[in-house]
Tab-separated table of C-alpha atoms in Angstrom:
chain	number	residue	atom	x	y	z
X	1	MET	CA	184.796	25.055	130.190
X	2	GLU	CA	186.568	27.583	132.417
X	3	LYS	CA	184.293	30.355	131.164
X	4	ASN	CA	181.186	28.257	131.843
X	5	HIS	CA	182.466	27.661	135.401
X	6	ILE	CA	182.916	31.407	135.932
X	7	LEU	CA	179.414	31.999	134.488
X	8	THR	CA	177.920	29.554	136.958
X	9	LYS	CA	179.695	31.133	139.929
X	10	TRP	CA	178.587	34.565	138.782
X	11	LEU	CA	174.949	33.494	138.456
X	12	ASN	CA	175.143	32.125	142.016
X	13	ASP	CA	176.920	35.243	143.372
X	14	GLU	CA	179.967	33.139	144.351
X	15	LEU	CA	182.746	35.124	142.616
X	16	THR	CA	185.497	36.736	144.675
X	17	GLU	CA	186.148	40.445	144.189
X	18	ALA	CA	189.150	39.701	141.972
X	19	GLU	CA	187.218	37.175	139.880
X	20	LEU	CA	184.275	39.591	139.531
X	21	ALA	CA	186.551	42.409	138.370
X	22	GLU	CA	188.146	40.105	135.781
X	23	PHE	CA	184.725	38.869	134.616
X	24	LYS	CA	183.418	42.437	134.192
X	25	ALA	CA	186.316	43.118	131.836
X	26	ASP	CA	185.055	40.366	129.523
X	27	PRO	CA	183.707	41.850	126.217
X	28	ASP	CA	180.528	39.756	126.604
X	29	PHE	CA	179.828	40.858	130.213
X	30	GLU	CA	177.306	43.526	129.212
X	31	LYS	CA	175.326	40.959	127.204
X	32	TYR	CA	175.308	38.471	130.104
X	33	GLU	CA	174.183	41.172	132.540
X	34	LYS	CA	171.273	42.198	130.294
X	35	ILE	CA	170.127	38.605	130.024
X	36	LYS	CA	170.418	38.115	133.799
X	37	ASN	CA	168.402	41.277	134.494
X	38	TYR	CA	165.762	40.282	131.963
X	39	SER	CA	165.482	36.803	133.462
X	40	ALA	CA	165.032	38.288	136.945
X	41	GLN	CA	161.888	40.071	135.755
X	42	LEU	CA	160.180	36.860	134.692
X	43	LYS	CA	157.396	35.823	137.082
X	44	VAL	CA	156.081	32.400	138.017
X	45	ALA	CA	152.762	31.444	139.524
X	46	ASP	CA	152.257	31.834	143.303
X	47	PHE	CA	153.451	28.808	145.359
X	48	ASP	CA	150.604	26.846	147.021
X	49	GLU	CA	152.362	24.981	149.867
X	50	ALA	CA	149.286	23.119	151.141
X	51	LYS	CA	148.411	21.775	147.709
X	52	VAL	CA	151.961	20.603	147.065
X	53	LEU	CA	152.127	18.735	150.440
X	54	GLU	CA	148.803	17.064	149.776
X	55	THR	CA	150.055	15.839	146.392
X	56	ILE	CA	153.272	14.516	147.907
X	57	PHE	CA	151.560	12.523	150.691
X	58	SER	CA	149.018	11.029	148.271
X	59	GLN	CA	151.737	9.480	146.127
X	60	GLU	CA	153.948	6.471	146.818
X	61	LYS	CA	157.462	7.217	147.878
X	62	VAL	CA	159.985	6.878	145.096
X	63	ALA	CA	163.739	6.923	145.117
X	64	THR	CA	165.269	10.383	145.148
X	65	LYS	CA	166.961	11.254	141.903
X	66	VAL	CA	170.166	13.226	142.304
X	67	ILE	CA	171.139	15.566	139.501
X	68	PRO	CA	174.872	16.228	139.409
X	69	LEU	CA	175.904	19.834	139.971
X	70	TYR	CA	177.673	20.101	136.620
X	71	LYS	CA	174.405	19.233	134.808
X	72	ASN	CA	172.556	21.862	136.795
X	73	TRP	CA	174.833	24.695	135.697
X	74	MET	CA	174.876	23.391	132.138
X	75	PHE	CA	171.083	23.652	132.067
X	76	ARG	CA	171.289	27.244	133.332
X	77	VAL	CA	173.865	28.247	130.738
X	78	ALA	CA	171.796	26.593	127.989
X	79	ALA	CA	168.686	28.457	129.176
X	80	ILE	CA	170.570	31.757	129.107
X	81	LEU	CA	171.792	31.112	125.570
X	82	VAL	CA	168.289	30.206	124.371
X	83	LEU	CA	166.909	33.359	126.001
X	84	ALA	CA	169.641	35.469	124.368
X	85	LEU	CA	168.822	34.055	120.953
X	86	GLY	CA	165.126	34.752	121.523
X	87	ILE	CA	165.785	38.351	122.527
X	88	THR	CA	168.072	38.876	119.525
X	89	PHE	CA	165.465	37.443	117.127
X	90	THR	CA	162.739	39.650	118.605
X	91	VAL	CA	164.802	42.827	118.415
X	92	GLN	CA	165.923	42.165	114.843
X	93	ASN	CA	162.469	41.344	113.481
X	94	PHE	CA	159.844	43.138	115.563
X	95	SER	CA	161.562	46.430	116.379
X	96	THR	CA	161.003	49.544	114.232
X	97	GLU	CA	163.651	50.329	111.629
X	98	THR	CA	164.463	54.019	111.107
X	99	GLN	CA	166.278	55.638	108.187
X	100	PHE	CA	167.175	59.338	108.310
X	101	ALA	CA	168.775	61.936	106.031
X	102	ALA	CA	170.212	65.024	107.735
X	103	ASN	CA	170.228	68.564	106.332
X	104	GLY	CA	172.445	68.765	103.284
X	105	ALA	CA	172.526	64.984	102.849
X	106	ARG	CA	170.672	62.043	101.287
X	107	THR	CA	170.247	58.423	102.329
X	108	THR	CA	169.790	55.498	99.927
X	109	PHE	CA	168.702	52.086	101.227
X	110	ALA	CA	166.796	48.918	100.328
X	111	LEU	CA	163.679	47.580	102.023
X	112	PRO	CA	163.319	43.837	102.884
X	113	ASP	CA	161.807	43.120	99.429
X	114	ASN	CA	164.660	45.029	97.708
X	115	SER	CA	162.462	48.025	96.946
X	116	GLU	CA	164.764	51.035	96.593
X	117	VAL	CA	164.340	54.259	98.561
X	118	VAL	CA	166.209	57.550	98.347
X	119	LEU	CA	165.546	59.947	101.240
X	120	ASN	CA	165.922	63.638	100.550
X	121	ALA	CA	167.501	66.047	103.046
X	122	CYS	CA	165.849	66.355	106.481
X	123	SER	CA	163.592	63.320	105.949
X	124	GLU	CA	162.838	60.164	107.903
X	125	ILE	CA	161.237	56.766	107.281
X	126	GLU	CA	160.085	54.149	109.795
X	127	TYR	CA	159.027	50.557	109.071
X	128	LYS	CA	159.052	47.028	110.515
X	129	LYS	CA	160.793	44.056	108.892
X	130	TRP	CA	158.458	41.429	110.396
X	131	ASN	CA	156.103	39.924	107.796
X	132	TRP	CA	157.118	42.676	105.367
X	133	ASP	CA	156.077	40.818	102.193
X	134	ASN	CA	152.460	40.740	103.408
X	135	HIS	CA	152.384	44.157	105.068
X	136	ARG	CA	154.508	46.542	103.028
X	137	ASN	CA	153.814	49.835	104.738
X	138	LEU	CA	155.988	52.582	106.130
X	139	GLU	CA	155.744	56.101	107.536
X	140	LEU	CA	157.441	59.050	105.868
X	141	GLU	CA	158.251	62.478	107.202
X	142	GLY	CA	159.736	64.705	104.499
X	143	GLU	CA	160.502	63.604	100.931
X	144	ALA	CA	161.521	60.319	99.320
X	145	TYR	CA	161.750	58.644	95.939
X	146	PHE	CA	160.553	55.017	95.732
X	147	LYS	CA	161.299	52.282	93.234
X	148	VAL	CA	158.950	49.556	94.448
X	149	ALA	CA	159.506	45.856	93.728
X	150	LYS	CA	156.545	43.885	92.414
X	151	GLY	CA	154.452	42.324	95.157
X	152	LYS	CA	151.505	42.994	97.406
X	153	LYS	CA	150.127	46.425	98.250
X	154	PHE	CA	152.747	48.996	99.213
X	155	GLU	CA	151.701	51.965	101.378
X	156	VAL	CA	153.455	55.206	102.264
X	157	LYS	CA	151.779	57.018	105.141
X	158	THR	CA	152.424	60.670	105.991
X	159	ASN	CA	150.759	63.109	108.362
X	160	LEU	CA	149.029	64.698	105.343
X	161	GLY	CA	147.868	61.653	103.381
X	162	LYS	CA	148.568	58.163	102.088
X	163	VAL	CA	149.990	56.758	98.839
X	164	THR	CA	149.240	53.179	97.722
X	165	VAL	CA	150.895	51.215	94.884
X	166	LEU	CA	151.738	47.676	93.762
X	167	GLY	CA	154.979	48.064	91.822
X	168	THR	CA	156.017	51.428	90.475
X	169	GLN	CA	158.306	54.461	90.742
X	170	PHE	CA	157.073	57.601	92.446
X	171	ASN	CA	158.034	60.558	94.619
X	172	VAL	CA	156.312	61.707	97.814
X	173	LYS	CA	156.898	64.965	99.673
X	174	ALA	CA	155.092	65.973	102.855
X	175	ARG	CA	156.413	69.269	104.221
X	176	LYS	CA	154.403	71.395	106.664
X	177	ASN	CA	150.946	71.756	105.072
X	178	ARG	CA	151.937	70.807	101.498
X	179	PHE	CA	151.635	67.272	100.102
X	180	ASP	CA	153.191	66.485	96.670
X	181	ILE	CA	153.024	63.155	94.804
X	182	THR	CA	154.477	62.383	91.364
X	183	CYS	CA	154.163	59.124	89.425
X	184	PHE	CA	156.993	58.101	87.089
X	185	GLU	CA	156.040	54.485	86.345
X	186	GLY	CA	152.988	52.269	86.918
X	187	SER	CA	150.109	53.882	88.802
X	188	VAL	CA	149.668	55.481	92.189
X	189	LYS	CA	146.584	55.895	94.383
X	190	VAL	CA	146.624	59.004	96.555
X	191	ASN	CA	144.372	59.504	99.578
X	192	TYR	CA	144.127	63.032	100.948
X	193	LYS	CA	141.376	63.680	103.498
X	194	ASP	CA	138.158	62.622	101.702
X	195	LYS	CA	139.706	62.600	98.212
X	196	GLU	CA	141.108	59.654	96.250
X	197	ILE	CA	143.099	60.227	93.057
X	198	ILE	CA	144.800	57.815	90.633
X	199	LEU	CA	148.031	59.050	89.062
X	200	THR	CA	149.633	57.596	85.929
X	201	PRO	CA	153.178	58.209	84.604
X	202	GLY	CA	153.914	61.897	84.030
X	203	LYS	CA	151.123	63.048	86.362
X	204	SER	CA	151.609	64.906	89.619
X	205	VAL	CA	149.279	66.345	92.227
X	206	ALA	CA	149.819	68.657	95.158
X	207	PHE	CA	147.639	69.712	98.077
X	208	GLU	CA	148.256	72.840	100.094
X	209	ASN	CA	145.925	74.129	102.786
X	210	GLY	CA	143.216	71.835	101.396
X	211	LYS	CA	143.547	73.177	97.852
X	212	GLN	CA	144.334	70.718	95.042
X	213	LEU	CA	146.921	71.525	92.351
X	214	ASN	CA	147.132	69.244	89.303
X	215	LEU	CA	150.596	69.293	87.742
X	216	LEU	CA	152.466	67.693	84.843
X	217	VAL	CA	156.073	66.484	84.795
X	218	ASP	CA	158.388	65.883	81.840
X	219	THR	CA	161.151	63.932	83.574
X	220	LYS	CA	161.671	60.225	84.260
X	221	LYS	CA	162.734	60.728	87.882
X	222	PRO	CA	162.798	63.532	90.464
X	223	GLU	CA	165.068	66.465	89.593
X	224	TRP	CA	166.569	66.429	93.113
X	225	LEU	CA	168.283	63.147	92.251
X	226	GLU	CA	170.209	65.163	89.639
X	227	ASN	CA	171.066	68.074	91.940
X	228	LYS	CA	168.178	70.342	91.008
X	229	ILE	CA	165.115	71.374	92.998
X	230	ALA	CA	161.956	71.673	90.891
X	231	PHE	CA	159.149	73.869	92.236
X	232	SER	CA	155.603	74.122	90.917
X	233	LYS	CA	153.528	77.050	92.151
X	234	GLU	CA	155.442	77.304	95.459
X	235	ASN	CA	155.531	80.316	97.769
X	236	LEU	CA	158.792	81.954	98.822
X	237	ARG	CA	158.731	80.569	102.374
X	238	ASN	CA	158.553	76.959	101.124
X	239	ILE	CA	161.360	77.616	98.640
X	240	LEU	CA	163.650	79.087	101.300
X	241	ASP	CA	162.881	76.201	103.672
X	242	GLU	CA	163.961	73.727	100.987
X	243	ILE	CA	167.180	75.638	100.231
X	244	GLN	CA	167.989	75.612	103.964
X	245	ARG	CA	167.527	71.828	104.107
X	246	GLN	CA	169.559	71.122	100.988
X	247	TYR	CA	172.478	73.460	101.738
X	248	ASN	CA	172.302	73.239	105.554
X	249	VAL	CA	172.196	77.033	105.932
X	250	THR	CA	169.986	79.587	107.714
X	251	ILE	CA	168.116	82.185	105.649
X	252	GLU	CA	166.227	85.248	106.894
X	253	VAL	CA	164.175	87.776	104.946
X	254	GLN	CA	164.257	91.307	106.317
X	255	ALA	CA	162.102	92.974	103.678
X	256	ASP	CA	158.599	92.951	102.251
X	257	TYR	CA	158.122	90.653	99.275
X	258	SER	CA	155.330	89.651	96.925
X	259	ASN	CA	153.189	86.534	97.322
X	260	GLU	CA	154.021	85.483	93.777
X	261	LEU	CA	154.196	81.698	93.353
X	262	PHE	CA	157.394	80.334	91.855
X	263	THR	CA	157.645	77.644	89.169
X	264	GLY	CA	161.120	76.655	88.076
X	265	LYS	CA	164.344	74.889	89.023
X	266	ILE	CA	167.118	75.808	91.451
X	267	PRO	CA	170.543	74.094	91.531
X	268	LEU	CA	171.621	71.994	94.512
X	269	ASP	CA	175.347	72.289	93.814
X	270	ASN	CA	175.743	76.092	93.668
X	271	LEU	CA	174.328	78.149	96.541
X	272	ASP	CA	175.256	81.505	94.973
X	273	VAL	CA	173.275	80.739	91.821
X	274	ALA	CA	170.314	79.503	93.880
X	275	LEU	CA	170.287	82.729	95.915
X	276	LYS	CA	170.567	84.859	92.767
X	277	ILE	CA	167.492	83.176	91.236
X	278	ILE	CA	165.456	83.929	94.361
X	279	ALA	CA	166.779	87.491	94.562
X	280	THR	CA	165.915	88.213	90.909
X	281	THR	CA	162.436	86.697	91.152
X	282	TYR	CA	161.423	88.488	94.335
X	283	HIS	CA	163.486	91.689	93.944
X	284	LEU	CA	165.677	91.049	96.975
X	285	GLU	CA	169.358	91.417	97.787
X	286	PRO	CA	171.180	88.424	99.377
X	287	ASN	CA	173.875	89.167	101.954
X	288	LYS	CA	176.073	86.427	103.387
X	289	ILE	CA	176.587	87.214	107.052
X	290	THR	CA	178.614	84.044	107.595
X	291	GLN	CA	179.285	80.964	105.521
X	292	ASN	CA	176.046	79.385	106.801
X	293	LYS	CA	173.820	82.435	107.321
X	294	ILE	CA	172.192	84.544	104.597
X	295	ILE	CA	169.908	87.551	104.948
X	296	PHE	CA	167.677	88.796	102.132
X	297	GLU	CA	167.083	92.537	102.185
X	298	GLY	CA	165.021	94.831	99.958
X	299	LYS	CA	166.737	96.412	96.964
């Protein structure tokens, strides 16, 4: 009751300096202040004095009903609590959820329908919880592996294209101008510009600079989940970018190198071995300047 009394005095700007200082120290003060500020922004219709007077004089006089002061402040406190609950519900259900994996890290989480997602390094996903079962769509920047629960259409949108499924397991990677999709279970529909492709288990497709690459896979899930990076017909710049993300290092190349495309696997748990594979393939020499900076030079 004492707290409600202080709340009422605060709402009416009747607190002394000492009482105000004590109230501001309350752990819930910030929440009350937000609600008060939000309420102050609410607008009501313009007051028409003439119309109100006309209505009053046209009616019979009735006895004035007095509402006790304690009921008045109880109504105000109740209104504030209702408003707080409404704001909380709106924020929790209508706001955009964001999941992120930093360089050298991964993030695993579940969507509202218990679909499983694993985000690869330097990747981000955004989605909304509200009405998720009927509108299962999200936006991906980077790479992620999905294990989708059965249900209505499930869409993954990227800046390069869109992937649509019902219930399946698949991997999507959208980095710079390359778009890779691999199906491990069920079927996947891929939309890239004016093309539409259906993938079945073991099939993979990639698009780079508008060119389509049809690929095959012989694994049951992405290699990066088992600490390996698998590349199919990738150029050196893309490979080095991925190594930088996975190991959280900076790599420079200070030499001429061939445009040969690389197909193979590089470990995610041994940087020295990864660098040696690149050096051997492209005839370069890796030099560690610091623990997090490597420079490739010509042999």
